[in-house]
Short mmCIF file of C-alpha atoms and ligand atoms in Angstrom, two decimals:
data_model
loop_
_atom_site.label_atom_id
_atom_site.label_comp_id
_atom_site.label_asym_id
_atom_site.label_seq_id
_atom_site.Cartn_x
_atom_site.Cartn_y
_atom_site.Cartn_z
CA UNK A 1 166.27 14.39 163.56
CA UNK A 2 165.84 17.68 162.05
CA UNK A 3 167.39 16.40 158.63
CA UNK A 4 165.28 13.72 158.59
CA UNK A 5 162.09 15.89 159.31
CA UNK A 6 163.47 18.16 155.90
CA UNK A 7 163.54 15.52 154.14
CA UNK A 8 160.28 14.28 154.39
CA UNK A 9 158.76 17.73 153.99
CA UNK A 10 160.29 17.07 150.10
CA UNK A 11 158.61 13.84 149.37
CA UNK A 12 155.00 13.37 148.71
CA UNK A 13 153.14 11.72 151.83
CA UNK A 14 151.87 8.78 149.70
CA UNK A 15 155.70 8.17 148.46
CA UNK A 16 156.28 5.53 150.93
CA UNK A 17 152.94 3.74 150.29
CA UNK A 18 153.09 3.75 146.96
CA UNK A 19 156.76 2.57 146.93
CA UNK A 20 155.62 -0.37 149.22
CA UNK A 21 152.40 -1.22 147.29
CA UNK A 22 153.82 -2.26 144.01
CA UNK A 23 157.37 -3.50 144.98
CA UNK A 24 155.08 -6.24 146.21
CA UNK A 25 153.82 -9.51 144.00
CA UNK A 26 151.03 -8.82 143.15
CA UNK A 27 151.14 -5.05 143.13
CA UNK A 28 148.86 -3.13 145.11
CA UNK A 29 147.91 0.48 146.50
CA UNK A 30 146.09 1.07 149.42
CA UNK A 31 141.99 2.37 149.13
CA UNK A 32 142.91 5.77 150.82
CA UNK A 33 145.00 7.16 147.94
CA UNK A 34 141.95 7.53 146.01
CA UNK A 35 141.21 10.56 147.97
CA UNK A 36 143.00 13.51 146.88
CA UNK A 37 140.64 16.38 145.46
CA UNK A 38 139.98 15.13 142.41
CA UNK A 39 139.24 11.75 144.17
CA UNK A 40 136.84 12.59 146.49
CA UNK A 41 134.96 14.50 143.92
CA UNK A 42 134.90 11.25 141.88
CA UNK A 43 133.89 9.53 144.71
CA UNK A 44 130.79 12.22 145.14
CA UNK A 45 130.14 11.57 141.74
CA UNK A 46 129.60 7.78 142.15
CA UNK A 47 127.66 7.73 145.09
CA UNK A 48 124.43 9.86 142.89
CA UNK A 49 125.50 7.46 139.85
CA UNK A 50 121.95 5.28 139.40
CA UNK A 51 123.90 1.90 140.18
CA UNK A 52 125.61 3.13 143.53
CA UNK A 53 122.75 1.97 146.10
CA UNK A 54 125.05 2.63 149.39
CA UNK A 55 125.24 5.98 149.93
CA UNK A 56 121.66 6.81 149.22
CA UNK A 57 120.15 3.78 151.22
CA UNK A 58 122.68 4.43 154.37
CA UNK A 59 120.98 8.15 154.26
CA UNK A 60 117.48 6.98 153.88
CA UNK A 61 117.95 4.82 156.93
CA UNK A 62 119.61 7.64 159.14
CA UNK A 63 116.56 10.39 157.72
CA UNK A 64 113.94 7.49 158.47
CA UNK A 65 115.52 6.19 162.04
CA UNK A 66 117.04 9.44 163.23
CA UNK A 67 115.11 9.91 166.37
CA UNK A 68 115.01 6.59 166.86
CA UNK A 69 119.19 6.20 166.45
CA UNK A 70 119.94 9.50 168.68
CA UNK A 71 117.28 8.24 171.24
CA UNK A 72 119.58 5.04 171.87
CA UNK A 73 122.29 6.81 171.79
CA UNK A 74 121.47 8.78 174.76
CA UNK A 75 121.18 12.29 176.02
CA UNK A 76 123.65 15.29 176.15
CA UNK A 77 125.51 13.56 173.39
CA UNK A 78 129.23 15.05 172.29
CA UNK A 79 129.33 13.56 167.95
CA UNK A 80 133.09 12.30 167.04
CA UNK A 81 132.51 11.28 163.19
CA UNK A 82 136.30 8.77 162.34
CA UNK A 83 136.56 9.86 158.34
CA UNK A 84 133.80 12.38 158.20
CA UNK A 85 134.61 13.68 154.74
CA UNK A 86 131.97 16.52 153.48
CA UNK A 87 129.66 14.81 156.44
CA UNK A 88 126.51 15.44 154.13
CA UNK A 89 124.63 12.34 155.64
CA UNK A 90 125.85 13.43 159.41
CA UNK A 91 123.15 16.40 158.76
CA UNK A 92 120.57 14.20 159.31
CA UNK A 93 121.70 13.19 162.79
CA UNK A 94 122.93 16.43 163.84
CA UNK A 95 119.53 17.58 162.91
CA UNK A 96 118.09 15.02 165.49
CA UNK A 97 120.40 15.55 168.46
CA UNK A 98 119.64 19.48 168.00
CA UNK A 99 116.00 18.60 168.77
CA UNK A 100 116.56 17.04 172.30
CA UNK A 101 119.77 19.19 173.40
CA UNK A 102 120.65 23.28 173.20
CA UNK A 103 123.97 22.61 172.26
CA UNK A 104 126.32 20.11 170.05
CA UNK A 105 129.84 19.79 169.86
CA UNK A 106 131.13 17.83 166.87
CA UNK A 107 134.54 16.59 165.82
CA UNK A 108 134.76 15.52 162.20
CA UNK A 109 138.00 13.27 161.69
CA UNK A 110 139.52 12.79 158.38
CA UNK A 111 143.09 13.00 156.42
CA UNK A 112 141.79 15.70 153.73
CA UNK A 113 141.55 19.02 155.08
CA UNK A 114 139.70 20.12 152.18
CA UNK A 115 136.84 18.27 152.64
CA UNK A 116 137.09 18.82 156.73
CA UNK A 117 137.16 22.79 155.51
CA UNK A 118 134.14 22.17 153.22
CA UNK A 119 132.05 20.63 156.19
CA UNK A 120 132.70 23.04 158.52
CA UNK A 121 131.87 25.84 156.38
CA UNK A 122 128.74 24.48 155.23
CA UNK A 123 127.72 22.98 158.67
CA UNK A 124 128.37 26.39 160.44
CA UNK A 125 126.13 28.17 158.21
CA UNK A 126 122.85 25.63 158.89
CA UNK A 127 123.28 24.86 162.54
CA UNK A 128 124.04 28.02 164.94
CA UNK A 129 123.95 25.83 167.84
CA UNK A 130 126.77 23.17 166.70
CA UNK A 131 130.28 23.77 167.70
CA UNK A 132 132.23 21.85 164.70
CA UNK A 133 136.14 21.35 165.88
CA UNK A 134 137.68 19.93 162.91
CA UNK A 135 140.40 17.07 163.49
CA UNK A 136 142.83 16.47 160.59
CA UNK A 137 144.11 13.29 160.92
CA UNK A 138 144.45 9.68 159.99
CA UNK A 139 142.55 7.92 162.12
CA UNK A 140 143.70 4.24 161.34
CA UNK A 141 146.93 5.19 162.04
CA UNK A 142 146.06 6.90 165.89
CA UNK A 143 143.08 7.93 167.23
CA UNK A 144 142.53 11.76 168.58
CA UNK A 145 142.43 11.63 171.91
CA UNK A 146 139.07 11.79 172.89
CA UNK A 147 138.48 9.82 176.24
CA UNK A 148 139.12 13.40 177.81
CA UNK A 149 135.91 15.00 175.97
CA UNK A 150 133.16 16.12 178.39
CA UNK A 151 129.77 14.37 177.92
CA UNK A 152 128.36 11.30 176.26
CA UNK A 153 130.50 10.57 173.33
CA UNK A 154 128.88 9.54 169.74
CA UNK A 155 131.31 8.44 167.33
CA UNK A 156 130.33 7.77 163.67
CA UNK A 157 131.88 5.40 161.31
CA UNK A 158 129.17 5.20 158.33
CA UNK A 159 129.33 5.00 155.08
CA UNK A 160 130.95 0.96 155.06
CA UNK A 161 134.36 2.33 155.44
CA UNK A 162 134.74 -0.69 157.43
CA UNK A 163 134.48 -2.75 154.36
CA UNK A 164 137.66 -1.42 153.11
CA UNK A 165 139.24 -3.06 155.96
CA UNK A 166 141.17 -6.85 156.05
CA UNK A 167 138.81 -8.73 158.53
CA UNK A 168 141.58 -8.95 161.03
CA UNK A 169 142.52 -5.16 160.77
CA UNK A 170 138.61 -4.46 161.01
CA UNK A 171 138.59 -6.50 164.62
CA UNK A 172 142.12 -4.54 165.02
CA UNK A 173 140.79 -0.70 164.56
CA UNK A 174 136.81 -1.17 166.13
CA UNK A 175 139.53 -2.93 169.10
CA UNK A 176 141.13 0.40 169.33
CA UNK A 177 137.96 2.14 169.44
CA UNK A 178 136.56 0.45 171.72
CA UNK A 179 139.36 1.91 173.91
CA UNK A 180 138.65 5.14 173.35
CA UNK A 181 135.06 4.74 174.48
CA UNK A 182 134.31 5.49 177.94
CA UNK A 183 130.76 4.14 179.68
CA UNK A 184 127.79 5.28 178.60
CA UNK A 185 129.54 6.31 175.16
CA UNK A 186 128.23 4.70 172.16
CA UNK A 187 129.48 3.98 168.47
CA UNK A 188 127.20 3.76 165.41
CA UNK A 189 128.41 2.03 162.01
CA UNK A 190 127.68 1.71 158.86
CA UNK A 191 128.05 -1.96 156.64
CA UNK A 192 126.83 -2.76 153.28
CA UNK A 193 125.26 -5.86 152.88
CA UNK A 194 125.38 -9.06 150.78
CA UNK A 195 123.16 -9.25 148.62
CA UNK A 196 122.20 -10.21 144.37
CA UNK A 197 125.70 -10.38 142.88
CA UNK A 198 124.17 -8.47 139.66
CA UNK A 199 123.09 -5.23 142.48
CA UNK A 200 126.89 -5.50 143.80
CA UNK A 201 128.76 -5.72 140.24
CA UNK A 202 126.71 -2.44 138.50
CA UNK A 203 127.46 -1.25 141.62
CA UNK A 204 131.48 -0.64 141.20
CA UNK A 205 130.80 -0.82 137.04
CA UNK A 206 128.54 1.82 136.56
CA UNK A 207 127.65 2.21 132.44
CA UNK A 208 128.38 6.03 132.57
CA UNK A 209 132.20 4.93 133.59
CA UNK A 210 132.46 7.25 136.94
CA UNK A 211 134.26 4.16 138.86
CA UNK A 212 136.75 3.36 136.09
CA UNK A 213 137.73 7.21 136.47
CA UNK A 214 137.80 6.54 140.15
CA UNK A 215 139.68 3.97 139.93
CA UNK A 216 142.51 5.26 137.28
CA UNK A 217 142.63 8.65 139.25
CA UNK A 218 145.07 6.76 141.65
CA UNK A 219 147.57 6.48 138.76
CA UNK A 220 146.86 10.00 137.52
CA UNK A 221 147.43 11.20 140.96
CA UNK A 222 150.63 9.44 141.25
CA UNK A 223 151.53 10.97 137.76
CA UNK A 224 150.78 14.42 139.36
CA UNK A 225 152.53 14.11 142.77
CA UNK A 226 155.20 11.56 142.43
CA UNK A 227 156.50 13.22 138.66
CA UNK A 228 155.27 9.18 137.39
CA UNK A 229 154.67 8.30 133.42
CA UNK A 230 151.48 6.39 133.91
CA UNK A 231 149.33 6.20 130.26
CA UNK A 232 145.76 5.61 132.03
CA UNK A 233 145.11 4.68 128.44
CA UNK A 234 147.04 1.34 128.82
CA UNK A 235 144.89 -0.12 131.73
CA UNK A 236 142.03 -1.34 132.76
CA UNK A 237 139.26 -0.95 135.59
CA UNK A 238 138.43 -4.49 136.67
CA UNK A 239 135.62 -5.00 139.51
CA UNK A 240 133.96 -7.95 140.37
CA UNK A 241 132.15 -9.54 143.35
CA UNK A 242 134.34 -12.72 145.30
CA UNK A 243 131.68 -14.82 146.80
CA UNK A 244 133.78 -17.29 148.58
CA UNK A 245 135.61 -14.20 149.89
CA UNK A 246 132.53 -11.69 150.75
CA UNK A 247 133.98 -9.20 148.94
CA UNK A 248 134.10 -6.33 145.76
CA UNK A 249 137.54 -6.46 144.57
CA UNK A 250 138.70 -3.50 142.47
CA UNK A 251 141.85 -4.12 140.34
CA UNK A 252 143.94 -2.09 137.04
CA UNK A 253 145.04 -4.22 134.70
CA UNK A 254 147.97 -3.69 132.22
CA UNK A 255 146.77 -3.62 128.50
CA UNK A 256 150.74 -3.62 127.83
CA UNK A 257 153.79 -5.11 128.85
CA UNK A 258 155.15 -1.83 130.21
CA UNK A 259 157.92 0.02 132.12
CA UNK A 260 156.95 3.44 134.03
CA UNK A 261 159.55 5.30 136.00
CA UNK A 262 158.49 7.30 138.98
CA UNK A 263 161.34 9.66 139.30
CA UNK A 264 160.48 10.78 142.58
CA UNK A 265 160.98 7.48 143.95
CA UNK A 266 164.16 6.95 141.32
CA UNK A 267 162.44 3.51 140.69
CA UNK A 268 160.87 2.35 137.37
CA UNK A 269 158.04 -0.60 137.69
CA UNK A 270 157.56 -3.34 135.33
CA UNK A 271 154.18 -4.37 133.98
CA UNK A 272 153.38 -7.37 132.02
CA UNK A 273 150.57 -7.76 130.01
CA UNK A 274 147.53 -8.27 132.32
CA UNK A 275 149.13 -8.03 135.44
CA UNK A 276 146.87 -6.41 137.54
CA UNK A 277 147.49 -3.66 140.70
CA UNK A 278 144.81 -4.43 143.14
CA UNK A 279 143.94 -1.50 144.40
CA UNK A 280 140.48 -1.71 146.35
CA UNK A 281 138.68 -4.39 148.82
CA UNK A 282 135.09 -3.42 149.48
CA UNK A 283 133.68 -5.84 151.85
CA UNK A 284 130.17 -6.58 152.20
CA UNK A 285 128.51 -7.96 155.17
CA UNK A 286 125.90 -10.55 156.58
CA UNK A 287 124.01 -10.09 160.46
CA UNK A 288 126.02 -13.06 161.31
CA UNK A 289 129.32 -11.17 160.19
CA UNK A 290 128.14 -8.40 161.74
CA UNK A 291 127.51 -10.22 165.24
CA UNK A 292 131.08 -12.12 164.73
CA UNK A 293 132.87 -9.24 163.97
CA UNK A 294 131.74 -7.01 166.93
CA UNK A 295 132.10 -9.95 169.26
CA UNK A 296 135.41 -10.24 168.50
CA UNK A 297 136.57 -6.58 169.08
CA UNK A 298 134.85 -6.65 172.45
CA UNK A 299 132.01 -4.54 171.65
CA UNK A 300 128.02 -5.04 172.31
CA UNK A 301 125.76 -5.03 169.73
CA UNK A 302 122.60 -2.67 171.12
CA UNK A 303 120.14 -2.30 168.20
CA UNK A 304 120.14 -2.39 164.20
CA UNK A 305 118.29 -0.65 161.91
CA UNK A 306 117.51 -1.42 158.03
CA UNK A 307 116.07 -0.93 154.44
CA UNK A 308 113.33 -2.37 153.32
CA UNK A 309 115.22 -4.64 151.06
CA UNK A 310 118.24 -4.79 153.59
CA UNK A 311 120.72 -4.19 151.69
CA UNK A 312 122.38 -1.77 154.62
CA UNK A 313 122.38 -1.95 157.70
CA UNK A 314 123.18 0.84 160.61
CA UNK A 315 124.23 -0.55 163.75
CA UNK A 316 124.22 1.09 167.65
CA UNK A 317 127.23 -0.76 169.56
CA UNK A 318 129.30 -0.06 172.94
CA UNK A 319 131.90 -1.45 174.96
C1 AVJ B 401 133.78 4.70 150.41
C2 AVJ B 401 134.80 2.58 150.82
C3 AVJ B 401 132.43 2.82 151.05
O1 AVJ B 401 133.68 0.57 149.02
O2 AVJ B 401 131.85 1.27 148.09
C4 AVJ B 401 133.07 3.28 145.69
C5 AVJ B 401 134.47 3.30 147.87
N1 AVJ B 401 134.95 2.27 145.65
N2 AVJ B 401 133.23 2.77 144.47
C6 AVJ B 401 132.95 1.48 148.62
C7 AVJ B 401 134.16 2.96 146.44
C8 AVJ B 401 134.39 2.16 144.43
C9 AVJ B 401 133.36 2.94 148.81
N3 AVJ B 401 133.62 3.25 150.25
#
């Protein structure tokens, strides 16, 4: 036991995903290995990028609905946000709650503890009367334990994270936290929408090249923890839009046939030319998806709210 616990102290913690992700055919990586440091601040980067719509349409809707949201939510309301991040658009709503109760406790969930640092110094500072209790986890692996917490739970999971999940492991996780939700306690997503396959393309292809760099950073970052060879120069950011399958699909493509070793895995992969490592699935969502998919983890639907063009949409749901 206690070798095996040294031993994975040595390796990097996204060894054994990236290991597993392209010894399969087709290659792939998982979504959440774009976030190291220099990841998220990509990500930041993106969403104030003029062809990134989400992030800034998700926060009009929570600064134009925010009494609205917390009011259906209930009173005396404990927040629980599952991969908070910097929590810049939770503001808003801890704003709101702060208007109807004295106090707030919040629990901001994510793997980085950088950006879980980051929020709770900033938060701290605006809001004297919010208790932040950071949580450093990953929550799709187990959920903290919350069913314990005093009060009426609100737990967060904006931003379409949901979208990066398989539509099974989507019913799956909301399943599982469901579970954790005791009565009265309510959960409030985010999903981006369908909508003109020219919106959704710029979207994930912006001209100023901040998604490519995205994108590649996952290869750079494996270069930098993992001791790999990758030359970002010899692929490609692909992105396009999968009607039949609902769904942004992000990909790298090989500009070579190419070998790079990854000596801390002692393994070299093989590339051909335009083989692609499929490293991203951003699903986007209809009201009837919406409906289905909360149906079939056992949770209620209780109210939506929208854009003006609905091309997000911010839904109250409980078990
Ligand atoms: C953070 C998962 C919502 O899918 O739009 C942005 C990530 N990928 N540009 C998304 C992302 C490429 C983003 N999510």
């Amino acid at each position: 036991m206690t070798v095996f616990r040294k031993a994975e102290l040595l390796i990097s913690p996204i060894a054994a995903d990236v290991l597993e992700g392209l010894s399969e055919q087709p290659k792939r990586l998982p979504p959440k290995l774009f976030y190291d440091a220099e990841g998220s601040r990509l990500f930041e980067e993106i969403t104030r990028t003029r062809e990134y719509y989400p992030t800034r349409t998700e926060r009009a809707i929570l600064q134009d609905f925010s009494g609205d949201i917390v009011r259906a939510a209930g009173s005396n309301l404990t927040l629980v946000e599952l991969g908070a991040g910097s929590a810049s658009k939770t503001r808003v709503l801890i704003r709101a709650i702060l208007c109807r109760q004295l106090r707030l406790d919040f629990h901001p969930v994510d793997v980085s503890p950088v950006a879980l640092q980051e929020a709770v110094r900033s938060l701290n500072g605006d809001f004297p009367r919010l208790h932040v209790t950071p949580i450093a986890a990953d929550y799709s692996r187990h959920l903290p334990e919350l069913r314990s917490q005093p009060g009426r739970k609100l737990v967060l999971f904006i931003g379409s994270t949901i979208g990066n999940f398989e539509p099974g492991e989507a019913t799956e996780f909301l399943g599982r936290v469901r579970a954790s939700l005791s009565t009265g306690d309510a959960l409030l997503l985010g999903f981006d929408m369908v909508k003109d396959p020219r919106v959704l393309h710029d979207a994930y292809n912006d001209a100023a090249g901040i998604t490519q760099r995205f994108n590649k950073n996952v290869l750079a970052r494996i270069n930098r923890e993992l001791g790999a060879a990758f030359d970002l120069d010899k692929f490609r950011h692909v992105a396009f839009w999968s009607a039949r399958k609902s769904r942004i699909e992000m990909h790298l493509e090989s500009l070579a046939d190419q070998s790079v070793s990854v000596p801390d895995l002692s393994r070299t992969f093989h590339f051909t030319l335009g083989e692609r490592i499929h490293t991203e699935n951003s699903y986007k969502f209809t009201p009837e998806s919406i409906a289905g998919l909360l149906k079939q983890s056992g949770l209620k639907l209780e109210k939506t709210w929208s854009d003006p063009r609905q091309w997000f949409s911010v839904v109250l749901a409980r078990s």
